[in-house]
mmCIF file with all atom_site columns, C-alpha atoms in Angstrom:
data_model
loop_
_atom_site.group_PDB
_atom_site.id
_atom_site.type_symbol
_atom_site.label_atom_id
_atom_site.label_alt_id
_atom_site.label_comp_id
_atom_site.label_asym_id
_atom_site.label_entity_id
_atom_site.label_seq_id
_atom_site.pdbx_PDB_ins_code
_atom_site.Cartn_x
_atom_site.Cartn_y
_atom_site.Cartn_z
_atom_site.occupancy
_atom_site.B_iso_or_equiv
_atom_site.pdbx_formal_charge
_atom_site.auth_seq_id
_atom_site.auth_comp_id
_atom_site.auth_asym_id
_atom_site.auth_atom_id
_atom_site.pdbx_PDB_model_num
ATOM 1   C CA . GLU A 1 1   ? 42.843  -25.240 54.124  1.00 87.00 ? 447 GLU A CA 1
ATOM 2   C CA . LEU A 1 2   ? 41.766  -25.607 57.746  1.00 91.00 ? 448 LEU A CA 1
ATOM 3   C CA . GLN A 1 3   ? 42.621  -29.318 57.603  1.00 92.00 ? 449 GLN A CA 1
ATOM 4   C CA . GLU A 1 4   ? 46.103  -28.462 56.310  1.00 93.00 ? 450 GLU A CA 1
ATOM 5   C CA . LYS A 1 5   ? 46.616  -26.058 59.210  1.00 94.00 ? 451 LYS A CA 1
ATOM 6   C CA . VAL A 1 6   ? 45.526  -28.731 61.695  1.00 95.00 ? 452 VAL A CA 1
ATOM 7   C CA . GLU A 1 7   ? 47.913  -31.266 60.150  1.00 95.00 ? 453 GLU A CA 1
ATOM 8   C CA . GLU A 1 8   ? 50.748  -28.736 60.134  1.00 96.00 ? 454 GLU A CA 1
ATOM 9   C CA . THR A 1 9   ? 50.066  -27.877 63.786  1.00 96.00 ? 455 THR A CA 1
ATOM 10  C CA . GLU A 1 10  ? 50.102  -31.560 64.713  1.00 97.00 ? 456 GLU A CA 1
ATOM 11  C CA . LEU A 1 11  ? 53.359  -32.063 62.834  1.00 97.00 ? 457 LEU A CA 1
ATOM 12  C CA . LEU A 1 12  ? 54.924  -29.088 64.623  1.00 97.00 ? 458 LEU A CA 1
ATOM 13  C CA . ARG A 1 13  ? 53.683  -30.443 67.963  1.00 97.00 ? 459 ARG A CA 1
ATOM 14  C CA . MET A 1 14  ? 55.326  -33.808 67.266  1.00 97.00 ? 460 MET A CA 1
ATOM 15  C CA . GLU A 1 15  ? 58.592  -32.117 66.269  1.00 97.00 ? 461 GLU A CA 1
ATOM 16  C CA . LEU A 1 16  ? 58.508  -30.047 69.454  1.00 97.00 ? 462 LEU A CA 1
ATOM 17  C CA . GLN A 1 17  ? 57.982  -33.180 71.516  1.00 97.00 ? 463 GLN A CA 1
ATOM 18  C CA . MET A 1 18  ? 60.931  -34.870 69.785  1.00 97.00 ? 464 MET A CA 1
ATOM 19  C CA . LEU A 1 19  ? 63.113  -31.814 70.434  1.00 97.00 ? 465 LEU A CA 1
ATOM 20  C CA . GLU A 1 20  ? 62.111  -31.771 74.098  1.00 97.00 ? 466 GLU A CA 1
ATOM 21  C CA . THR A 1 21  ? 62.939  -35.473 74.411  1.00 94.00 ? 467 THR A CA 1
ATOM 22  C CA . GLU A 1 22  ? 66.349  -34.860 72.819  1.00 93.00 ? 468 GLU A CA 1
ATOM 23  C CA . ARG A 1 23  ? 66.956  -31.889 75.118  1.00 96.00 ? 469 ARG A CA 1
ATOM 24  C CA . VAL A 1 24  ? 66.265  -34.052 78.177  1.00 94.00 ? 470 VAL A CA 1
ATOM 25  C CA . ARG A 1 25  ? 68.560  -36.797 76.855  1.00 90.00 ? 471 ARG A CA 1
ATOM 26  C CA . LEU A 1 26  ? 71.357  -34.302 76.235  1.00 92.00 ? 472 LEU A CA 1
ATOM 27  C CA . SER A 1 27  ? 70.860  -32.828 79.691  1.00 94.00 ? 473 SER A CA 1
ATOM 28  C CA . LEU A 1 28  ? 71.290  -36.303 81.220  1.00 91.00 ? 474 LEU A CA 1
ATOM 29  C CA . VAL A 1 29  ? 74.431  -36.883 79.168  1.00 92.00 ? 475 VAL A CA 1
ATOM 30  C CA . GLU A 1 30  ? 75.807  -33.500 80.255  1.00 93.00 ? 476 GLU A CA 1
ATOM 31  C CA . GLU A 1 31  ? 75.166  -34.248 83.938  1.00 94.00 ? 477 GLU A CA 1
ATOM 32  C CA . LYS A 1 32  ? 76.800  -37.659 83.682  1.00 93.00 ? 478 LYS A CA 1
ATOM 33  C CA . LEU A 1 33  ? 79.770  -36.211 81.818  1.00 94.00 ? 479 LEU A CA 1
ATOM 34  C CA . LEU A 1 34  ? 80.244  -33.560 84.511  1.00 95.00 ? 480 LEU A CA 1
ATOM 35  C CA . ASP A 1 35  ? 80.188  -36.274 87.182  1.00 94.00 ? 481 ASP A CA 1
ATOM 36  C CA . VAL A 1 36  ? 82.811  -38.268 85.288  1.00 94.00 ? 482 VAL A CA 1
ATOM 37  C CA . LEU A 1 37  ? 85.003  -35.195 84.807  1.00 94.00 ? 483 LEU A CA 1
ATOM 38  C CA . GLN A 1 38  ? 84.805  -34.339 88.499  1.00 94.00 ? 484 GLN A CA 1
ATOM 39  C CA . LEU A 1 39  ? 85.864  -37.875 89.438  1.00 92.00 ? 485 LEU A CA 1
ATOM 40  C CA . LEU A 1 40  ? 88.741  -37.697 86.964  1.00 92.00 ? 486 LEU A CA 1
ATOM 41  C CA . GLN A 1 41  ? 89.815  -34.370 88.470  1.00 92.00 ? 487 GLN A CA 1
ATOM 42  C CA . GLN A 1 42  ? 89.778  -35.867 91.957  1.00 91.00 ? 488 GLN A CA 1
ATOM 43  C CA . LEU A 1 43  ? 91.825  -38.831 90.805  1.00 90.00 ? 489 LEU A CA 1
ATOM 44  C CA . ARG A 1 44  ? 94.302  -36.546 89.046  1.00 89.00 ? 490 ARG A CA 1
ATOM 45  C CA . ASP A 1 45  ? 94.695  -34.551 92.239  1.00 89.00 ? 491 ASP A CA 1
ATOM 46  C CA . LEU A 1 46  ? 95.472  -37.837 94.011  1.00 88.00 ? 492 LEU A CA 1
ATOM 47  C CA . ASN A 1 47  ? 98.127  -38.638 91.391  1.00 89.00 ? 493 ASN A CA 1
ATOM 48  C CA . ILE A 1 48  ? 96.502  -41.803 90.068  1.00 88.00 ? 494 ILE A CA 1
ATOM 49  C CA . SER A 1 49  ? 98.824  -43.604 87.702  1.00 89.00 ? 495 SER A CA 1
ATOM 50  C CA . LYS A 1 50  ? 98.158  -43.586 83.980  1.00 89.00 ? 496 LYS A CA 1
ATOM 51  C CA . ARG A 1 51  ? 98.216  -47.375 84.068  1.00 92.00 ? 497 ARG A CA 1
ATOM 52  C CA . ALA A 1 52  ? 95.460  -47.525 86.712  1.00 90.00 ? 498 ALA A CA 1
ATOM 53  C CA . LEU A 1 53  ? 93.384  -44.981 84.831  1.00 90.00 ? 499 LEU A CA 1
ATOM 54  C CA . GLY A 1 54  ? 93.907  -46.928 81.603  1.00 91.00 ? 500 GLY A CA 1
ATOM 55  C CA . LYS A 1 55  ? 92.711  -50.116 83.300  1.00 91.00 ? 501 LYS A CA 1
ATOM 56  C CA . ILE A 1 56  ? 89.557  -48.359 84.467  1.00 91.00 ? 502 ILE A CA 1
ATOM 57  C CA . LEU A 1 57  ? 88.884  -47.045 80.974  1.00 91.00 ? 503 LEU A CA 1
ATOM 58  C CA . LEU A 1 58  ? 89.534  -50.406 79.316  1.00 92.00 ? 504 LEU A CA 1
ATOM 59  C CA . SER A 1 59  ? 87.327  -52.159 81.853  1.00 90.00 ? 505 SER A CA 1
ATOM 60  C CA . THR A 1 60  ? 84.554  -49.682 81.098  1.00 90.00 ? 506 THR A CA 1
ATOM 61  C CA . LEU A 1 61  ? 84.841  -50.131 77.342  1.00 88.00 ? 507 LEU A CA 1
ATOM 62  C CA . GLU A 1 62  ? 84.965  -53.909 77.707  1.00 89.00 ? 508 GLU A CA 1
ATOM 63  C CA . SER A 1 63  ? 81.804  -54.010 79.783  1.00 86.00 ? 509 SER A CA 1
ATOM 64  C CA . CYS A 1 64  ? 79.987  -51.763 77.283  1.00 84.00 ? 510 CYS A CA 1
ATOM 65  C CA . ARG A 1 65  ? 81.073  -53.669 74.192  1.00 83.00 ? 511 ARG A CA 1
ATOM 66  C CA . ASP A 1 66  ? 77.638  -55.230 73.683  1.00 76.00 ? 512 ASP A CA 1
ATOM 67  C CA . PRO A 1 67  ? 75.067  -52.452 74.097  1.00 68.00 ? 513 PRO A CA 1
ATOM 68  C CA . GLN A 1 68  ? 72.057  -53.280 76.236  1.00 65.00 ? 514 GLN A CA 1
ATOM 69  C CA . PRO A 1 69  ? 68.721  -53.026 74.439  1.00 65.00 ? 515 PRO A CA 1
ATOM 70  C CA . GLY A 1 70  ? 66.738  -49.901 75.170  1.00 59.00 ? 516 GLY A CA 1
ATOM 71  C CA . LYS A 1 71  ? 69.650  -47.940 76.612  1.00 61.00 ? 517 LYS A CA 1
ATOM 72  C CA . ALA A 1 72  ? 71.566  -45.247 74.768  1.00 73.00 ? 518 ALA A CA 1
ATOM 73  C CA . GLN A 1 73  ? 75.123  -46.476 74.285  1.00 82.00 ? 519 GLN A CA 1
ATOM 74  C CA . LEU A 1 74  ? 76.759  -43.137 75.121  1.00 84.00 ? 520 LEU A CA 1
ATOM 75  C CA . LEU A 1 75  ? 74.855  -42.841 78.383  1.00 86.00 ? 521 LEU A CA 1
ATOM 76  C CA . GLU A 1 76  ? 75.640  -46.475 79.184  1.00 88.00 ? 522 GLU A CA 1
ATOM 77  C CA . VAL A 1 77  ? 79.386  -45.893 78.697  1.00 89.00 ? 523 VAL A CA 1
ATOM 78  C CA . LEU A 1 78  ? 79.307  -42.729 80.825  1.00 90.00 ? 524 LEU A CA 1
ATOM 79  C CA . ASP A 1 79  ? 77.277  -44.519 83.512  1.00 91.00 ? 525 ASP A CA 1
ATOM 80  C CA . THR A 1 80  ? 79.707  -47.405 83.640  1.00 91.00 ? 526 THR A CA 1
ATOM 81  C CA . LEU A 1 81  ? 82.747  -45.124 83.610  1.00 92.00 ? 527 LEU A CA 1
ATOM 82  C CA . GLN A 1 82  ? 81.311  -43.102 86.489  1.00 92.00 ? 528 GLN A CA 1
ATOM 83  C CA . GLN A 1 83  ? 80.717  -46.292 88.494  1.00 92.00 ? 529 GLN A CA 1
ATOM 84  C CA . GLU A 1 84  ? 84.231  -47.574 87.769  1.00 91.00 ? 530 GLU A CA 1
ATOM 85  C CA . LEU A 1 85  ? 85.823  -44.255 88.750  1.00 90.00 ? 531 LEU A CA 1
ATOM 86  C CA . ALA A 1 86  ? 83.695  -43.900 91.877  1.00 89.00 ? 532 ALA A CA 1
ATOM 87  C CA . ALA A 1 87  ? 84.699  -47.415 92.936  1.00 88.00 ? 533 ALA A CA 1
ATOM 88  C CA . CYS A 1 88  ? 88.399  -46.560 92.683  1.00 85.00 ? 534 CYS A CA 1
ATOM 89  C CA . GLU A 1 89  ? 89.935  -47.350 96.067  1.00 79.00 ? 535 GLU A CA 1
ATOM 90  C CA . LEU A 1 90  ? 92.158  -44.282 95.869  1.00 76.00 ? 536 LEU A CA 1
ATOM 91  C CA . LEU A 1 91  ? 89.084  -42.056 96.253  1.00 75.00 ? 537 LEU A CA 1
ATOM 92  C CA . HIS A 1 92  ? 87.948  -43.964 99.327  1.00 76.00 ? 538 HIS A CA 1
ATOM 93  C CA . ARG A 1 93  ? 91.342  -43.796 101.032 1.00 72.00 ? 539 ARG A CA 1
ATOM 94  C CA . GLN A 1 94  ? 91.779  -40.091 100.316 1.00 48.00 ? 540 GLN A CA 1
ATOM 95  C CA . PRO A 1 95  ? 89.945  -38.525 103.310 1.00 52.00 ? 541 PRO A CA 1
ATOM 96  C CA . LEU A 1 96  ? 91.816  -40.698 105.800 1.00 45.00 ? 542 LEU A CA 1
ATOM 97  C CA . GLU A 1 97  ? 95.204  -39.916 104.292 1.00 48.00 ? 543 GLU A CA 1
ATOM 98  C CA . ARG A 1 98  ? 94.447  -36.214 104.148 1.00 46.00 ? 544 ARG A CA 1
ATOM 99  C CA . ALA A 1 99  ? 93.451  -36.177 107.804 1.00 44.00 ? 545 ALA A CA 1
ATOM 100 C CA . GLN A 1 100 ? 96.755  -37.813 108.735 1.00 44.00 ? 546 GLN A CA 1
ATOM 101 C CA . SER A 1 101 ? 98.834  -35.616 106.486 1.00 43.00 ? 547 SER A CA 1
ATOM 102 C CA . PRO A 1 102 ? 100.682 -32.696 108.055 1.00 41.00 ? 548 PRO A CA 1
ATOM 103 C CA . ARG A 1 103 ? 99.734  -30.654 104.990 1.00 42.00 ? 549 ARG A CA 1
ATOM 104 C CA . SER A 1 104 ? 96.098  -30.780 106.094 1.00 41.00 ? 550 SER A CA 1
ATOM 105 C CA . LEU A 1 105 ? 96.709  -28.060 108.658 1.00 40.00 ? 551 LEU A CA 1
ATOM 106 C CA . SER A 1 106 ? 94.594  -24.990 108.171 1.00 44.00 ? 552 SER A CA 1
ATOM 107 C CA . ASN A 1 107 ? 97.650  -22.717 108.120 1.00 43.00 ? 553 ASN A CA 1
ATOM 108 C CA . PRO A 1 108 ? 100.419 -24.000 105.841 1.00 43.00 ? 554 PRO A CA 1
ATOM 109 C CA . LEU A 1 109 ? 102.994 -21.884 107.667 1.00 40.00 ? 555 LEU A CA 1
ATOM 110 C CA . VAL A 1 110 ? 102.548 -23.771 110.948 1.00 41.00 ? 556 VAL A CA 1
ATOM 111 C CA . ILE A 1 111 ? 105.275 -26.369 111.399 1.00 39.00 ? 557 ILE A CA 1
ATOM 112 C CA . SER A 1 112 ? 104.243 -29.654 112.944 1.00 39.00 ? 558 SER A CA 1
ATOM 113 C CA . CYS A 1 113 ? 106.681 -31.237 115.430 1.00 35.00 ? 559 CYS A CA 1
#
């Protein structure tokens, strides 16, 4: 009976370790997904065209067609999508254009001459 308890405890310990590993994996996926969603929000605010966004998505899916060994496919797709979105030139031009825009004034009621 003691041996059964030891085996049961070991089995529960292994299950707990598997659950903890899965929790960490899901946490990484959640973080990456939040990053991707934030980039998409920024691009939407910059009025990126649907065509440009579609090209980014298709490029991502094309590069992840053959999964790399040892890497979770979902995380790989999210990683690649984040890199593609972050590399979008519209995001890199944005601060400059905002600084030059008359709408960047702190008070929107002030009229620029």
